[in-house]
C-alpha positions as MATLAB code, in Angstrom:
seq = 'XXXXXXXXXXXXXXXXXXXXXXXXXXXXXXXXXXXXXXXXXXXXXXXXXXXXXXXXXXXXXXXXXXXXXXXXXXXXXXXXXXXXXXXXXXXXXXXXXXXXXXXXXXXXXXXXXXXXXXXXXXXXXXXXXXXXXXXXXXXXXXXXXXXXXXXXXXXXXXXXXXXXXXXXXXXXXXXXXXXXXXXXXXXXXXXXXXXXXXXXXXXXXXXXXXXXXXXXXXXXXXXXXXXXXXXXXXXXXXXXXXXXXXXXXXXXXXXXXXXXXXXXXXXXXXXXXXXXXXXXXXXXXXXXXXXXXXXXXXXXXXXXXXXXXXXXXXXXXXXXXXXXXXXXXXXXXXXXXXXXXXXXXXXXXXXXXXXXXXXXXXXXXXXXXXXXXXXXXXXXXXXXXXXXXXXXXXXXXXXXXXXXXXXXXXXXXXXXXXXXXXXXXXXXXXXXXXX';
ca = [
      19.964   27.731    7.181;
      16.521   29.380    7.560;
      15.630   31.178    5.075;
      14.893   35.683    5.700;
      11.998   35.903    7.112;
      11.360   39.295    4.581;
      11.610   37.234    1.985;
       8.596   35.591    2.756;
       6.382   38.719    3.110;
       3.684   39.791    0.958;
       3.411   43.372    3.484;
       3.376   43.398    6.989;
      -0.566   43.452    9.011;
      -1.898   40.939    6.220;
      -5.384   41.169    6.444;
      -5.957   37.054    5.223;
      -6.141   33.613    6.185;
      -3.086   31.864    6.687;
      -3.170   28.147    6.351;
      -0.371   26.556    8.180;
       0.188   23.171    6.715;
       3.526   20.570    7.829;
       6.502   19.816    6.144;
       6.896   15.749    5.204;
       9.550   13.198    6.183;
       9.675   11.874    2.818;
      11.450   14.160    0.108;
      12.884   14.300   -3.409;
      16.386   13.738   -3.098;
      17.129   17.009   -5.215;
      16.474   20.660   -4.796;
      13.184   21.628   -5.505;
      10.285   24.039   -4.622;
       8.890   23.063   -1.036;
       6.136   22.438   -2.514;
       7.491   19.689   -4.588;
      10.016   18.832   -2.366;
       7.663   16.528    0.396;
       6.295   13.829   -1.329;
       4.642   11.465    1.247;
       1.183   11.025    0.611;
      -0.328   12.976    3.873;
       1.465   15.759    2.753;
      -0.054   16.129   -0.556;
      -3.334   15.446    0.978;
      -3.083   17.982    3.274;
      -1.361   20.744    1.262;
      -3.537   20.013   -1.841;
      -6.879   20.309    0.318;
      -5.444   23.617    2.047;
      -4.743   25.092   -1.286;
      -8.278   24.247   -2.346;
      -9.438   25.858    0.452;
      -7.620   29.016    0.291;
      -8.504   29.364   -3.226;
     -12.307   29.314   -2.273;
     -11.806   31.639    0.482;
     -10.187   33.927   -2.187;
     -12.487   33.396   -4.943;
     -15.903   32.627   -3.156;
     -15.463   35.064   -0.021;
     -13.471   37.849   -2.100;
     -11.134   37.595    1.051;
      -7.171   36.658    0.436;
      -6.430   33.417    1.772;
      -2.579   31.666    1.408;
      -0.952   28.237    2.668;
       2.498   28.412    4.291;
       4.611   25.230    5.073;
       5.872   24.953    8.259;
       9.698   23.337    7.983;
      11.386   21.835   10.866;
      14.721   23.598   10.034;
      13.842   26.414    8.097;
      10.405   27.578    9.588;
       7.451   29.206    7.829;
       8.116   28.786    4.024;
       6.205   29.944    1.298;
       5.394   26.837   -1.199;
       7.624   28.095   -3.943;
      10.517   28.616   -2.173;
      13.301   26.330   -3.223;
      14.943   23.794   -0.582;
      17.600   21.151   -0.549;
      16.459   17.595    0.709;
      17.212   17.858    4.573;
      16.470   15.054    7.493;
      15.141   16.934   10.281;
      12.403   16.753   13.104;
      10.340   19.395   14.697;
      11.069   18.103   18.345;
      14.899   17.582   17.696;
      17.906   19.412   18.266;
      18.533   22.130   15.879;
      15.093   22.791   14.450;
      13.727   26.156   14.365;
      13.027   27.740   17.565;
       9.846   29.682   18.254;
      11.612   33.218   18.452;
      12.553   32.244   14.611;
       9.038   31.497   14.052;
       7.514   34.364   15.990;
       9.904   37.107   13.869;
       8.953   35.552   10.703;
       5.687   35.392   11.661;
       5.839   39.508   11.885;
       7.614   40.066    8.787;
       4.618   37.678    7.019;
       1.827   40.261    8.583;
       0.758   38.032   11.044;
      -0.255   40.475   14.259;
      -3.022   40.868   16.044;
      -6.303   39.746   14.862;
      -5.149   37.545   12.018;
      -6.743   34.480   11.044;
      -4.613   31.428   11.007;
      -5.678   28.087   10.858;
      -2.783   25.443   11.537;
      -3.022   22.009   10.352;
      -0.264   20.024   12.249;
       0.489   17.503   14.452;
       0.931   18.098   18.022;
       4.380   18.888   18.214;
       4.582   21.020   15.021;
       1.314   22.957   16.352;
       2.871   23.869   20.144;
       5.894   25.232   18.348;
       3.964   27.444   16.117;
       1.365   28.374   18.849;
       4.082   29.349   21.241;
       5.658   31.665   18.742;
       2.349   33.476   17.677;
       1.042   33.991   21.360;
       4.011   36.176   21.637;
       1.873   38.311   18.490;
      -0.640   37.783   20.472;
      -2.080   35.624   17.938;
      -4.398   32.711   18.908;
      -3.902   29.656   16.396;
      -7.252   27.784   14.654;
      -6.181   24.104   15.620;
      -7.755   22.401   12.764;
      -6.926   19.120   13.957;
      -8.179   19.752   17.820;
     -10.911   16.531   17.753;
      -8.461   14.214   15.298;
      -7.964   11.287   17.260;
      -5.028   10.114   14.281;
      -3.965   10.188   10.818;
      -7.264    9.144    9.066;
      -9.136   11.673   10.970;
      -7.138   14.164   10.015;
      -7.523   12.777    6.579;
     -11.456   13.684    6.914;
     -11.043   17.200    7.787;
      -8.511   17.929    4.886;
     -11.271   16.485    2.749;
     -13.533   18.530    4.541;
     -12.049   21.867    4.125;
     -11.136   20.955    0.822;
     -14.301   20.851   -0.392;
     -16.332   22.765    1.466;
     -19.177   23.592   -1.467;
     -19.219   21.902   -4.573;
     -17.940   24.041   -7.474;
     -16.512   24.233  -10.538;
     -13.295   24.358   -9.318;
     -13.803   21.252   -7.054;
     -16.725   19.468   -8.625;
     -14.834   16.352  -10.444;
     -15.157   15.808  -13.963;
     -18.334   14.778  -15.640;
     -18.557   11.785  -17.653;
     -18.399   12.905  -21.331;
     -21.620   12.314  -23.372;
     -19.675   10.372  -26.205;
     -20.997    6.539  -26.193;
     -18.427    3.938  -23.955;
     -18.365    2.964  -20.075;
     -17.710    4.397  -17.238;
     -14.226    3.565  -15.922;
     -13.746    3.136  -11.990;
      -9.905    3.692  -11.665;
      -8.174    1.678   -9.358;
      -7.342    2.659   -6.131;
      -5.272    2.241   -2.666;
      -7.845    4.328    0.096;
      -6.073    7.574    0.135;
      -7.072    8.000   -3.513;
     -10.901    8.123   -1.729;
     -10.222   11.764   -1.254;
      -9.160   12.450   -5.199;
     -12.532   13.458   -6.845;
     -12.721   10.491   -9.243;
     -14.905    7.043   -9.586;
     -12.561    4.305   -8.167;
     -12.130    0.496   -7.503;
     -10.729   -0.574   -3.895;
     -10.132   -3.786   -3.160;
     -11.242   -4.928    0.225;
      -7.999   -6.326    0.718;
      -6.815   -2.512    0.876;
      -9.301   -1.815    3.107;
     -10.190   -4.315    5.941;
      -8.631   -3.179    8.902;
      -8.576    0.421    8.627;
      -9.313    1.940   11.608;
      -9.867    5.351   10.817;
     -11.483    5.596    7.662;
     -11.895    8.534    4.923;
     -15.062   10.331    3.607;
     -15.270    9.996   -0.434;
     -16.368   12.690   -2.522;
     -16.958   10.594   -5.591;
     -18.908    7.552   -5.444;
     -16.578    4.406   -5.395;
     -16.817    0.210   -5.411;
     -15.543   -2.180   -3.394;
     -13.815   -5.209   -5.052;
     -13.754   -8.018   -2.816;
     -10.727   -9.396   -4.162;
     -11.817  -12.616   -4.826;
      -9.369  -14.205   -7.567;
      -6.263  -13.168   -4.904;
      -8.293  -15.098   -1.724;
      -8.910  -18.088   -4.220;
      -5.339  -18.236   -5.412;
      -3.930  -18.178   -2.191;
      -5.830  -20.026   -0.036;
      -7.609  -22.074   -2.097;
     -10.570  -20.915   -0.296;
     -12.379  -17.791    1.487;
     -11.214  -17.167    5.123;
     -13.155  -14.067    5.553;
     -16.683  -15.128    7.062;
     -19.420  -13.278    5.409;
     -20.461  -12.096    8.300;
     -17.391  -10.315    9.244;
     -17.829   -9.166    5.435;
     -21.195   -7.961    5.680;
     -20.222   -5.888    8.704;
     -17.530   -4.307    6.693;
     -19.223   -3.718    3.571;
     -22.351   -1.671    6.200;
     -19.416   -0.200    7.925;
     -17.803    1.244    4.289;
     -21.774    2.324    3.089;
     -22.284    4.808    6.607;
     -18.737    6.022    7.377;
     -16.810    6.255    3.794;
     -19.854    6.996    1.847;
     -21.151    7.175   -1.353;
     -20.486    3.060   -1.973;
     -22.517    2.588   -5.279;
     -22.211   -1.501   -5.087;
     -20.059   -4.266   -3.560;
     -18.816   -7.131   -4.737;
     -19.853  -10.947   -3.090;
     -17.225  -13.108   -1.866;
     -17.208  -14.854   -5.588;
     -15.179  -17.932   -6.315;
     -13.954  -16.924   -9.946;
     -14.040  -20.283  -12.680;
     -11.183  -19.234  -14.181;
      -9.086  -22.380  -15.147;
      -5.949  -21.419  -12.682;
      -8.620  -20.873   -9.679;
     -10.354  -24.421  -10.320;
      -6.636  -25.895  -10.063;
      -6.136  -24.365   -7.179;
      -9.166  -25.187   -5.431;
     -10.289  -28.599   -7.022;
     -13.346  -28.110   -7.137;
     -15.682  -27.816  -10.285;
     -16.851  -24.956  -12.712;
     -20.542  -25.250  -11.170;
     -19.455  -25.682   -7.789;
     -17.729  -22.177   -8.057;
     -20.523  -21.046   -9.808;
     -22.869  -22.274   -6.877;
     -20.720  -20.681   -4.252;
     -20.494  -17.535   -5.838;
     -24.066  -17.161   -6.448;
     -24.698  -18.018   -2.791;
     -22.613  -15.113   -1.821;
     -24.777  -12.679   -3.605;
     -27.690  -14.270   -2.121;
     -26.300  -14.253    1.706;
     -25.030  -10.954    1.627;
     -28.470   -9.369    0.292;
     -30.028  -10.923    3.220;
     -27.701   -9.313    5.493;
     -29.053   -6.204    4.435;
     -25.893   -3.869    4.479;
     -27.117   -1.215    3.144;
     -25.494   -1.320    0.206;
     -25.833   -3.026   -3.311;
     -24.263   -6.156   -3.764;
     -23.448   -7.158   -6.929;
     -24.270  -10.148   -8.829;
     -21.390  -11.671  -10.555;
     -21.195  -14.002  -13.488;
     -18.198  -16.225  -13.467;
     -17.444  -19.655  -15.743;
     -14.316  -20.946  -17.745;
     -16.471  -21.150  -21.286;
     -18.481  -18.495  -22.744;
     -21.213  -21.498  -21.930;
     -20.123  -22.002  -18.486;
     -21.511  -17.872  -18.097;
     -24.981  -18.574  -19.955;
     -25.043  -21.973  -16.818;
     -24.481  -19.568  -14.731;
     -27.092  -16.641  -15.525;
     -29.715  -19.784  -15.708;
     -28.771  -20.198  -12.327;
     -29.099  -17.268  -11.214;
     -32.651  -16.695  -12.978;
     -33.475  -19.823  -11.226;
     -32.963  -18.509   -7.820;
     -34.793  -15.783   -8.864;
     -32.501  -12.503   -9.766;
     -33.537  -11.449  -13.016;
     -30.467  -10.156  -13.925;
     -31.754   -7.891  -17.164;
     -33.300   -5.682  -14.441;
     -29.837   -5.816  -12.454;
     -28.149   -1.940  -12.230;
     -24.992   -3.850  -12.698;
     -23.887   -7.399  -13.403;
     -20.158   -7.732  -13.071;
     -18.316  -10.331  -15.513;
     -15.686  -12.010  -13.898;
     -12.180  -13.969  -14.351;
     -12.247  -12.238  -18.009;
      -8.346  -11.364  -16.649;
      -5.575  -13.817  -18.298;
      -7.470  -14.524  -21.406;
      -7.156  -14.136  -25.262;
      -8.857  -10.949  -25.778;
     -10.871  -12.539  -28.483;
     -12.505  -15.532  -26.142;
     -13.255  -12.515  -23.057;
     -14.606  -10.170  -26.342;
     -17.008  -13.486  -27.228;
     -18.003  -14.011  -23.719;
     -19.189   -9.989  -23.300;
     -21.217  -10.340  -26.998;
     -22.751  -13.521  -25.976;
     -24.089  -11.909  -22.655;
     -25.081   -9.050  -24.291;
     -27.394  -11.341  -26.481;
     -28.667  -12.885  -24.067;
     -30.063   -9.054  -23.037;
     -27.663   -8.419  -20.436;
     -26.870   -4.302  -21.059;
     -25.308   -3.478  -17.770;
     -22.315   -5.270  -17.801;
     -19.397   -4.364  -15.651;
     -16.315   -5.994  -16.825;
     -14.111   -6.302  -13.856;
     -10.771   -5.292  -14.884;
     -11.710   -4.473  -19.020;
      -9.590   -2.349  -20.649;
      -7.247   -1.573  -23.619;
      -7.567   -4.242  -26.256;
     -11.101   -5.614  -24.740;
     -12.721   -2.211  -24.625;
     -11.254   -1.910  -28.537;
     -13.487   -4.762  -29.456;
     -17.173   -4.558  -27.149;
     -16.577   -0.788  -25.741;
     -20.136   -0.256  -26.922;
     -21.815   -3.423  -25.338;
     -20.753   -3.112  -21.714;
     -21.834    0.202  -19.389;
     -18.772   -0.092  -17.377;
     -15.346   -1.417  -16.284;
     -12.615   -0.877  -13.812;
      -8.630   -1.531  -13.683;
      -6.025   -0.864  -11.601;
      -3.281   -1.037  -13.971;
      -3.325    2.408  -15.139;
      -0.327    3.056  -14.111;
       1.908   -0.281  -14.123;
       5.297    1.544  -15.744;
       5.214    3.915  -12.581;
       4.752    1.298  -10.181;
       8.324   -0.307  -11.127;
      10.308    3.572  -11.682;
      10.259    5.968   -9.438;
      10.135    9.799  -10.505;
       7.761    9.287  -13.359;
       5.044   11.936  -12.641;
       4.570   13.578  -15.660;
       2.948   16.738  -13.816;
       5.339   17.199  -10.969;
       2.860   16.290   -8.577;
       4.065   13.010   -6.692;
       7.266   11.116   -7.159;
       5.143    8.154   -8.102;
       2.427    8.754  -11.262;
       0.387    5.756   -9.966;
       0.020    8.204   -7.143;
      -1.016   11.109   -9.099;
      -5.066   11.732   -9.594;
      -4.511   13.481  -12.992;
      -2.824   10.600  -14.572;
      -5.080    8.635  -13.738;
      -7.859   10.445  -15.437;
      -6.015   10.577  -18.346;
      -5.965    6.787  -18.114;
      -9.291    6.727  -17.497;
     -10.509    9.226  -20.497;
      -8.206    7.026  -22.723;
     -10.196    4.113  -22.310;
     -13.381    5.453  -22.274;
     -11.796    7.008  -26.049;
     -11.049    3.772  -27.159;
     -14.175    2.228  -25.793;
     -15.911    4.495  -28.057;
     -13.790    4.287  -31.134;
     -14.558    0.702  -30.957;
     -16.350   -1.227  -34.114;
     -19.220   -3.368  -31.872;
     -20.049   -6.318  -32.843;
     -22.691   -7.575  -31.379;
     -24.787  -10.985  -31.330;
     -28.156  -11.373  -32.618;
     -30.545  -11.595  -29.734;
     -30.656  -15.093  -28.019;
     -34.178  -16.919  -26.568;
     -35.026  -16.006  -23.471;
     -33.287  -17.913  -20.890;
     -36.048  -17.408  -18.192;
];
């Protein structure tokens, strides 16, 4: 049943903006607060940036701004109202009509001369512009140049965050000692305001792709090609084209990682081949994909099986001629799936040998505990590995999913940057010069 439309109104001939955001297939399966209630992931983007929005139109241009959901049975909701879980399309029988719309509408102030911007698809937009043109009301299509979802995607982003400010500026690093943490990511979590991991393997194929606001890397996902093919089947050209692609359209790529051949002891079963050979390969990569000129940093990447197999492989890579002390980042690899105490050796022993950009690719927890203060960053995408098993684990109400949710995940991430810091280093004694 639709809800009164009186009960919606602030006062009739509301002078504002009025957002107009859709409701969501996907829903809690309980009464909740519309607002609550959809939990698919465009509909959280799209609410979440039109709340941003209207809170800088209220607070920046002193003018009041509010979002309204538009429901396919019950019609223009405010986000607190509470609704029961319902299955219902906009272009089926039995959703709300446009005479619904158009009354509630006038009982929310919207007449002549009001500002309202509509974020919807097609369907859900013609319904709500039919009702307002009867109060004579033109509707803002937001969305009028959004050739699909990812576009649409960019403009929420867009409106979102249309100056940088306190209120959407994302948090600083703290000034306390420990790295930097790049969350993992899937690409919607492009748009959250935090540094993140996302694996190419995420990525590649994405046709319409989003704008970041933080700046991001992009993990080639090298141990999962390795493991299950025994071999790369991307070419690094296709690769290269990719990584250039991610630098102009998503943005604000700090560095990429080559096609590396980790010499972890599982991935040399798999493949056959030996320690250096992966070590060669991997190396190679770097080398190629600088030449390709991308645009974009690419990473060099230290891999080996003993902490000796890594000091092999940082000769090798001094005798190509990378220097990699004067490296912005030099990523340690297959550290994953070993004794915390052999990975903690292998970061000292780098560190030694005056390597003091380290990126640990997937550090955390017990590792950071022990060499927090010797490496300047890491990344993992288990933040959130309880949530990905349960569903309805959101500790802030946000998502039905916490591995969906941007503020656990920066809890996660201040976590380990605490323990990074807490940690008793234990560094090496400087080693010779290895060339």
């Amino acid at each position: 049943m639709t809800p009164p439309a009186e009960a919606l109104a602030p006062a009739p001939g509301y002078a504002g903006i009025t957002y107009v955001v859709p409701c969501g297939g996907q829903k809690l399966d309980r009464r909740a607060p519309a607002r609550d209630l959809y939990v698919g992931s465009l509909f959280r983007h799209t609410f979440e940036n039109a709340e941003r929005s209207a809170r800088l139109d209220t607070e920046e241009l002193g003018r009041p701004a509010r979002v309204l959901i538009l429901s396919a049975m019950h019609g223009l909701i405010d986000p607190a109202t509470e609704l029961d879980p319902y299955d219902l399309r906009i272009e089926e029988p039995g959703s709300v009509t446009a005479a619904t719309l158009a009354g509630q509408a006038a009982a929310l102030g919207i007449d002549w001369g009001s500002d309202v911007y509509a974020l919807l698809p097609r369907p859900y937009l013609a319904r709500l512009d039919e009702a307002l043109r009867t109060l004579d009301v033109w509707v803002q299509d937001v969305y009028e140049a959004c050739g699909g979802n990812g576009d649409q995607r960019h403009v929420n982003a867009i409106i979102g965050r249309p100056n940088v400010t306190a209120a959407t500026a994302p948090e600083p690093e703290p000034d306390s000692p420990g790295p930097v943490v790049w969350l993992g990511g899937d690409v919607s979590a492009l748009w959250w305001g935090v540094r993140l991991l996302v694996s190419y393997v995420r990525l590649r194929g994405v046709v319409n792709l989003p704008v970041a606001v933080e700046e991001w890397l992009l993990d080639s996902g090298g141990y999962d090609q390795i493991m299950r093919y025994a071999g790369w089947t991307v070419p690094a050209g296709a690769y290269a084209a990719d990584i250039r692609r991610y630098g102009q359209e998503i943005g604000r790529l700090r560095w990429a990682a080559p096609q590396d051949w980790p010499a972890s002891r599982q991935a040399l079963a798999r493949t056959g081949l030996t320690e250096v050979e992966h070590q060669r390969r991997t190396l190679a990569s770097v080398q190629e994909l600088r030449a390709a000129d991308t645009g974009v940093h690419i990473a060099a990447l230290l891999t080996g099986t003993t902490p000796a197999g890594y000091l092999r492989h940082a000769a090798m890579y001094a005798a190509a001629g990378i220097d990699l002390r004067a490296e912005p980042a030099v990523a340690v690899g297959a550290l994953l799936r070993r004794p915390v105490r052999e990975a903690a050796a292998i970061v000292r022993l780098l560190h030694a040998a005056g390597l003091t950009r380290l990126h640990t690719l997937g550090g955390k927890g017990p590792l950071l505990d022990q060499v927090g203060g010797l490496i300047a960053s890491t990344d993992s995408a288990d933040w959130s590995g309880d949530a990905r098993r349960h569903v309805g684990l959101c500790p802030h109400g946000l998502v039905r999913w916490e591995t969906n949710c941007p503020r656990a995940a920066q809890e996660w991430g201040a976590a380990q940057r605490g323990r990074a810091a807490r940690s008793q280093v234990q560094p090496m004694l400087p080693l010779a010069a290895t060339g």
